[in-house]
């Protein structure tokens, strides 16, 4: 069966807010990508899942590189702008520069990276997999840049800041320890 876009079930996921930057037939471009996932530590692998019709998809298919920029908690507007306009019709880089957003040239790839995000990963595509209505591009990380900014989360159709972490409950931890011992195989 399908998971309808915007349905109650779909809204229960809490996802990253990735800003995928690319270069290619549509020029330098940026799109919001909630399906940005870390897949492996050694080597560092990151996947972005994109609809086939996006300008970003055509760009990545051509150049085999992309930037995975992890949106910081004061950059939700960058996500909204890049997620609601296509690089086929709008120069989103120029548009965002007009809003004061800064970009820099990738250190290892010919793609613009977003300044002042939580973290930036420059990636070279090692696999392209068709999965349902999306294409998964798996990229090997070739450069990492991290700031002290916090990432934001997308859930229930809204952007969320990470504020309160859930405190550990000592009594529950003790109980878990005892139960692990009791049920050890
Ligand atoms: C917060 C947010 C998250 C999004 N996540 C994804 C995603 O993970 N995959 C996808 O294919 N589209 C996603 N989109 C939609 C694309 O960002 C949007 O269609 C964009 O205009 C594509 O740009 P492009 O044609 O310039 O590549 C998202 C949009 C928003 C606002």
mmCIF file of C-alpha atoms and ligand atoms in Angstrom:
data_model
loop_
_atom_site.group_PDB
_atom_site.id
_atom_site.type_symbol
_atom_site.label_atom_id
_atom_site.label_comp_id
_atom_site.label_asym_id
_atom_site.label_seq_id
_atom_site.Cartn_x
_atom_site.Cartn_y
_atom_site.Cartn_z
ATOM 1 C CA UNK A 1 0.000 0.000 0.000
ATOM 2 C CA UNK A 2 0.986 3.646 -0.223
ATOM 3 C CA UNK A 3 1.987 6.128 2.461
ATOM 4 C CA UNK A 4 0.094 9.213 1.296
ATOM 5 C CA UNK A 5 2.074 12.470 1.298
ATOM 6 C CA UNK A 6 1.013 14.582 4.299
ATOM 7 C CA UNK A 7 -0.988 11.692 5.818
ATOM 8 C CA UNK A 8 -1.223 11.119 9.572
ATOM 9 C CA UNK A 9 1.333 8.300 9.378
ATOM 10 C CA UNK A 10 3.790 10.228 7.218
ATOM 11 C CA UNK A 11 3.619 13.168 9.627
ATOM 12 C CA UNK A 12 4.799 10.984 12.538
ATOM 13 C CA UNK A 13 8.295 10.603 11.118
ATOM 14 C CA UNK A 14 10.954 12.990 12.427
ATOM 15 C CA UNK A 15 13.529 13.613 9.716
ATOM 16 C CA UNK A 16 16.612 15.646 8.925
ATOM 17 C CA UNK A 17 16.413 18.855 7.002
ATOM 18 C CA UNK A 18 19.120 18.410 4.410
ATOM 19 C CA UNK A 19 19.914 21.079 1.834
ATOM 20 C CA UNK A 20 21.180 19.215 -1.213
ATOM 21 C CA UNK A 21 23.421 21.337 -3.407
ATOM 22 C CA UNK A 22 24.353 20.305 -6.929
ATOM 23 C CA UNK A 23 25.711 21.522 -10.232
ATOM 24 C CA UNK A 24 25.019 20.365 -13.781
ATOM 25 C CA UNK A 25 22.601 21.027 -16.661
ATOM 26 C CA UNK A 26 20.475 23.265 -14.401
ATOM 27 C CA UNK A 27 23.477 25.198 -13.058
ATOM 28 C CA UNK A 28 24.296 25.551 -9.386
ATOM 29 C CA UNK A 29 21.225 24.535 -7.400
ATOM 30 C CA UNK A 30 19.884 23.768 -3.928
ATOM 31 C CA UNK A 31 16.865 21.759 -2.767
ATOM 32 C CA UNK A 32 15.418 20.792 0.618
ATOM 33 C CA UNK A 33 15.789 17.053 1.285
ATOM 34 C CA UNK A 34 14.276 15.575 4.417
ATOM 35 C CA UNK A 35 15.387 12.143 3.239
ATOM 36 C CA UNK A 36 19.061 12.727 3.902
ATOM 37 C CA UNK A 37 20.517 9.755 5.779
ATOM 38 C CA UNK A 38 23.880 8.664 7.098
ATOM 39 C CA UNK A 39 24.471 5.057 5.987
ATOM 40 C CA UNK A 40 28.019 4.152 7.018
ATOM 41 C CA UNK A 41 30.949 5.400 9.143
ATOM 42 C CA UNK A 42 33.825 3.681 7.323
ATOM 43 C CA UNK A 43 33.698 4.950 4.693
ATOM 44 C CA UNK A 44 31.294 7.794 5.395
ATOM 45 C CA UNK A 45 28.275 7.215 3.174
ATOM 46 C CA UNK A 46 25.277 9.525 2.884
ATOM 47 C CA UNK A 47 22.079 8.881 0.948
ATOM 48 C CA UNK A 48 19.672 11.429 -0.461
ATOM 49 C CA UNK A 49 16.335 10.230 -1.876
ATOM 50 C CA UNK A 50 15.062 12.435 -4.669
ATOM 51 C CA UNK A 51 12.140 12.420 -7.058
ATOM 52 C CA UNK A 52 13.251 11.767 -10.646
ATOM 53 C CA UNK A 53 11.779 15.005 -12.009
ATOM 54 C CA UNK A 54 13.803 17.368 -9.794
ATOM 55 C CA UNK A 55 16.478 19.616 -11.319
ATOM 56 C CA UNK A 56 18.780 18.315 -8.588
ATOM 57 C CA UNK A 57 18.326 14.730 -9.805
ATOM 58 C CA UNK A 58 19.366 15.682 -13.363
ATOM 59 C CA UNK A 59 22.330 17.638 -11.992
ATOM 60 C CA UNK A 60 23.569 14.763 -9.815
ATOM 61 C CA UNK A 61 23.067 12.202 -12.591
ATOM 62 C CA UNK A 62 25.314 14.267 -14.844
ATOM 63 C CA UNK A 63 28.099 15.279 -12.450
ATOM 64 C CA UNK A 64 27.953 12.406 -9.875
ATOM 65 C CA UNK A 65 28.552 14.757 -6.939
ATOM 66 C CA UNK A 66 26.364 16.537 -4.372
ATOM 67 C CA UNK A 67 26.586 18.536 -1.176
ATOM 68 C CA UNK A 68 24.631 17.400 1.894
ATOM 69 C CA UNK A 69 24.284 20.534 4.017
ATOM 70 C CA UNK A 70 22.528 19.954 7.352
ATOM 71 C CA UNK A 71 20.177 22.873 7.950
ATOM 72 C CA UNK A 72 20.847 24.857 11.150
ATOM 73 C CA UNK A 73 18.090 26.017 13.482
ATOM 74 C CA UNK A 74 18.043 29.560 12.063
ATOM 75 C CA UNK A 75 17.897 28.390 8.421
ATOM 76 C CA UNK A 76 14.343 27.063 8.073
ATOM 77 C CA UNK A 77 13.685 29.772 5.454
ATOM 78 C CA UNK A 78 16.530 28.380 3.335
ATOM 79 C CA UNK A 79 14.769 25.024 3.414
ATOM 80 C CA UNK A 80 11.368 26.501 2.558
ATOM 81 C CA UNK A 81 12.726 28.535 -0.364
ATOM 82 C CA UNK A 82 14.773 25.667 -1.783
ATOM 83 C CA UNK A 83 11.974 23.154 -1.194
ATOM 84 C CA UNK A 84 9.193 25.147 -2.820
ATOM 85 C CA UNK A 85 10.826 26.321 -6.051
ATOM 86 C CA UNK A 86 12.540 24.355 -8.784
ATOM 87 C CA UNK A 87 15.958 25.154 -10.174
ATOM 88 C CA UNK A 88 14.357 24.533 -13.582
ATOM 89 C CA UNK A 89 12.511 27.830 -13.160
ATOM 90 C CA UNK A 90 14.270 29.881 -10.501
ATOM 91 C CA UNK A 91 17.918 30.598 -9.721
ATOM 92 C CA UNK A 92 17.537 29.695 -6.039
ATOM 93 C CA UNK A 93 21.184 30.379 -5.276
ATOM 94 C CA UNK A 94 20.881 34.016 -6.433
ATOM 95 C CA UNK A 95 17.471 34.293 -4.772
ATOM 96 C CA UNK A 96 18.848 33.071 -1.433
ATOM 97 C CA UNK A 97 21.894 35.319 -1.752
ATOM 98 C CA UNK A 98 19.333 38.137 -1.977
ATOM 99 C CA UNK A 99 18.100 36.993 1.443
ATOM 100 C CA UNK A 100 21.626 37.132 2.853
ATOM 101 C CA UNK A 101 22.437 33.408 2.616
ATOM 102 C CA UNK A 102 26.090 32.771 1.816
ATOM 103 C CA UNK A 103 27.629 29.957 -0.204
ATOM 104 C CA UNK A 104 31.203 28.800 -0.666
ATOM 105 C CA UNK A 105 32.859 26.612 -3.286
ATOM 106 C CA UNK A 106 33.212 22.972 -2.259
ATOM 107 C CA UNK A 107 36.767 22.020 -1.276
ATOM 108 C CA UNK A 108 36.705 18.723 -3.194
ATOM 109 C CA UNK A 109 33.736 19.001 -5.551
ATOM 110 C CA UNK A 110 32.523 21.641 -8.007
ATOM 111 C CA UNK A 111 29.350 22.353 -6.042
ATOM 112 C CA UNK A 112 28.392 25.326 -3.884
ATOM 113 C CA UNK A 113 28.036 24.579 -0.170
ATOM 114 C CA UNK A 114 25.810 26.533 2.244
ATOM 115 C CA UNK A 115 27.600 28.615 4.876
ATOM 116 C CA UNK A 116 26.696 28.476 8.581
ATOM 117 C CA UNK A 117 24.787 25.188 8.482
ATOM 118 C CA UNK A 118 25.163 22.611 11.291
ATOM 119 C CA UNK A 119 27.463 20.508 9.069
ATOM 120 C CA UNK A 120 28.405 20.109 5.424
ATOM 121 C CA UNK A 121 29.347 16.880 3.673
ATOM 122 C CA UNK A 122 30.786 16.906 0.158
ATOM 123 C CA UNK A 123 29.901 13.620 -1.564
ATOM 124 C CA UNK A 124 30.831 11.645 -4.670
ATOM 125 C CA UNK A 125 28.114 9.288 -5.909
ATOM 126 C CA UNK A 126 28.990 5.598 -5.606
ATOM 127 C CA UNK A 127 25.504 4.166 -6.219
ATOM 128 C CA UNK A 128 22.186 5.166 -7.726
ATOM 129 C CA UNK A 129 19.222 3.006 -6.722
ATOM 130 C CA UNK A 130 15.636 3.329 -7.926
ATOM 131 C CA UNK A 131 13.342 2.865 -4.925
ATOM 132 C CA UNK A 132 9.597 3.287 -5.526
ATOM 133 C CA UNK A 133 8.929 6.865 -6.588
ATOM 134 C CA UNK A 134 12.358 8.152 -5.505
ATOM 135 C CA UNK A 135 15.972 7.671 -6.615
ATOM 136 C CA UNK A 136 18.488 7.063 -3.859
ATOM 137 C CA UNK A 137 21.908 8.548 -4.533
ATOM 138 C CA UNK A 138 24.517 7.111 -2.190
ATOM 139 C CA UNK A 139 27.507 9.404 -1.852
ATOM 140 C CA UNK A 140 30.887 8.732 -0.357
ATOM 141 C CA UNK A 141 31.935 11.663 1.800
ATOM 142 C CA UNK A 142 35.109 13.363 0.551
ATOM 143 C CA UNK A 143 35.075 16.449 2.801
ATOM 144 C CA UNK A 144 33.383 17.339 6.103
ATOM 145 C CA UNK A 145 32.911 20.732 7.725
ATOM 146 C CA UNK A 146 31.141 21.100 11.086
ATOM 147 C CA UNK A 147 30.004 24.159 13.076
ATOM 148 C CA UNK A 148 28.606 24.534 16.598
ATOM 149 C CA UNK A 149 25.108 25.181 15.184
ATOM 150 C CA UNK A 150 22.257 22.814 16.079
ATOM 151 C CA UNK A 151 20.394 20.926 13.325
ATOM 152 C CA UNK A 152 16.619 21.218 12.978
ATOM 153 C CA UNK A 153 14.086 18.442 12.632
ATOM 154 C CA UNK A 154 11.053 18.111 10.376
ATOM 155 C CA UNK A 155 7.975 16.413 11.828
ATOM 156 C CA UNK A 156 4.198 16.871 11.691
ATOM 157 C CA UNK A 157 4.655 19.265 8.779
ATOM 158 C CA UNK A 158 6.707 21.719 10.871
ATOM 159 C CA UNK A 159 10.319 22.548 11.640
ATOM 160 C CA UNK A 160 11.428 21.882 15.223
ATOM 161 C CA UNK A 161 14.393 23.022 17.272
ATOM 162 C CA UNK A 162 16.227 20.488 19.441
ATOM 163 C CA UNK A 163 15.675 21.923 22.896
ATOM 164 C CA UNK A 164 14.897 19.500 25.743
ATOM 165 C CA UNK A 165 16.736 16.195 25.748
ATOM 166 C CA UNK A 166 14.905 13.390 27.557
ATOM 167 C CA UNK A 167 16.541 12.799 30.958
ATOM 168 C CA UNK A 168 17.719 9.291 31.825
ATOM 169 C CA UNK A 169 15.625 7.664 34.577
ATOM 170 C CA UNK A 170 17.945 5.943 37.064
ATOM 171 C CA UNK A 171 15.254 3.571 38.407
ATOM 172 C CA UNK A 172 14.294 2.451 34.880
ATOM 173 C CA UNK A 173 17.968 1.932 33.945
ATOM 174 C CA UNK A 174 18.456 -0.262 37.051
ATOM 175 C CA UNK A 175 15.346 -2.238 36.182
ATOM 176 C CA UNK A 176 16.613 -2.741 32.593
ATOM 177 C CA UNK A 177 19.976 -3.963 33.906
ATOM 178 C CA UNK A 178 18.264 -6.526 36.159
ATOM 179 C CA UNK A 179 15.960 -7.707 33.367
ATOM 180 C CA UNK A 180 18.915 -8.108 30.962
ATOM 181 C CA UNK A 181 20.627 -10.311 33.586
ATOM 182 C CA UNK A 182 17.444 -12.300 34.184
ATOM 183 C CA UNK A 183 16.908 -12.956 30.478
ATOM 184 C CA UNK A 184 20.553 -13.395 29.461
ATOM 185 C CA UNK A 185 20.866 -16.400 27.076
HETATM 186 C C1 LIG B 1 11.215 20.545 4.081
HETATM 187 C C2 LIG B 1 11.203 19.891 2.733
HETATM 188 C C3 LIG B 1 11.779 18.654 2.568
HETATM 189 C C4 LIG B 1 11.806 18.023 1.324
HETATM 190 N N1 LIG B 1 12.371 16.801 1.193
HETATM 191 C C5 LIG B 1 12.415 16.195 -0.024
HETATM 192 C C6 LIG B 1 13.047 14.921 -0.176
HETATM 193 O O1 LIG B 1 13.579 14.320 0.778
HETATM 194 N N2 LIG B 1 13.072 14.377 -1.418
HETATM 195 C C7 LIG B 1 12.506 14.995 -2.508
HETATM 196 O O2 LIG B 1 12.570 14.440 -3.613
HETATM 197 N N3 LIG B 1 11.900 16.209 -2.393
HETATM 198 C C8 LIG B 1 11.870 16.823 -1.186
HETATM 199 N N4 LIG B 1 11.294 18.060 -1.052
HETATM 200 C C9 LIG B 1 10.781 18.742 -2.257
HETATM 201 C C10 LIG B 1 11.889 19.418 -3.061
HETATM 202 O O3 LIG B 1 12.780 20.125 -2.241
HETATM 203 C C11 LIG B 1 11.238 20.406 -4.080
HETATM 204 O O4 LIG B 1 10.394 19.707 -4.961
HETATM 205 C C12 LIG B 1 12.243 21.241 -4.831
HETATM 206 O O5 LIG B 1 11.548 22.285 -5.497
HETATM 207 C C13 LIG B 1 13.082 20.476 -5.861
HETATM 208 O O6 LIG B 1 14.005 21.400 -6.385
HETATM 209 P P1 LIG B 1 14.805 21.236 -7.752
HETATM 210 O O7 LIG B 1 13.794 20.959 -8.849
HETATM 211 O O8 LIG B 1 15.463 22.573 -7.929
HETATM 212 O O9 LIG B 1 15.775 20.130 -7.584
HETATM 213 C C14 LIG B 1 11.229 18.690 0.197
HETATM 214 C C15 LIG B 1 10.638 19.952 0.362
HETATM 215 C C16 LIG B 1 10.623 20.557 1.608
HETATM 216 C C17 LIG B 1 10.020 21.910 1.778
#
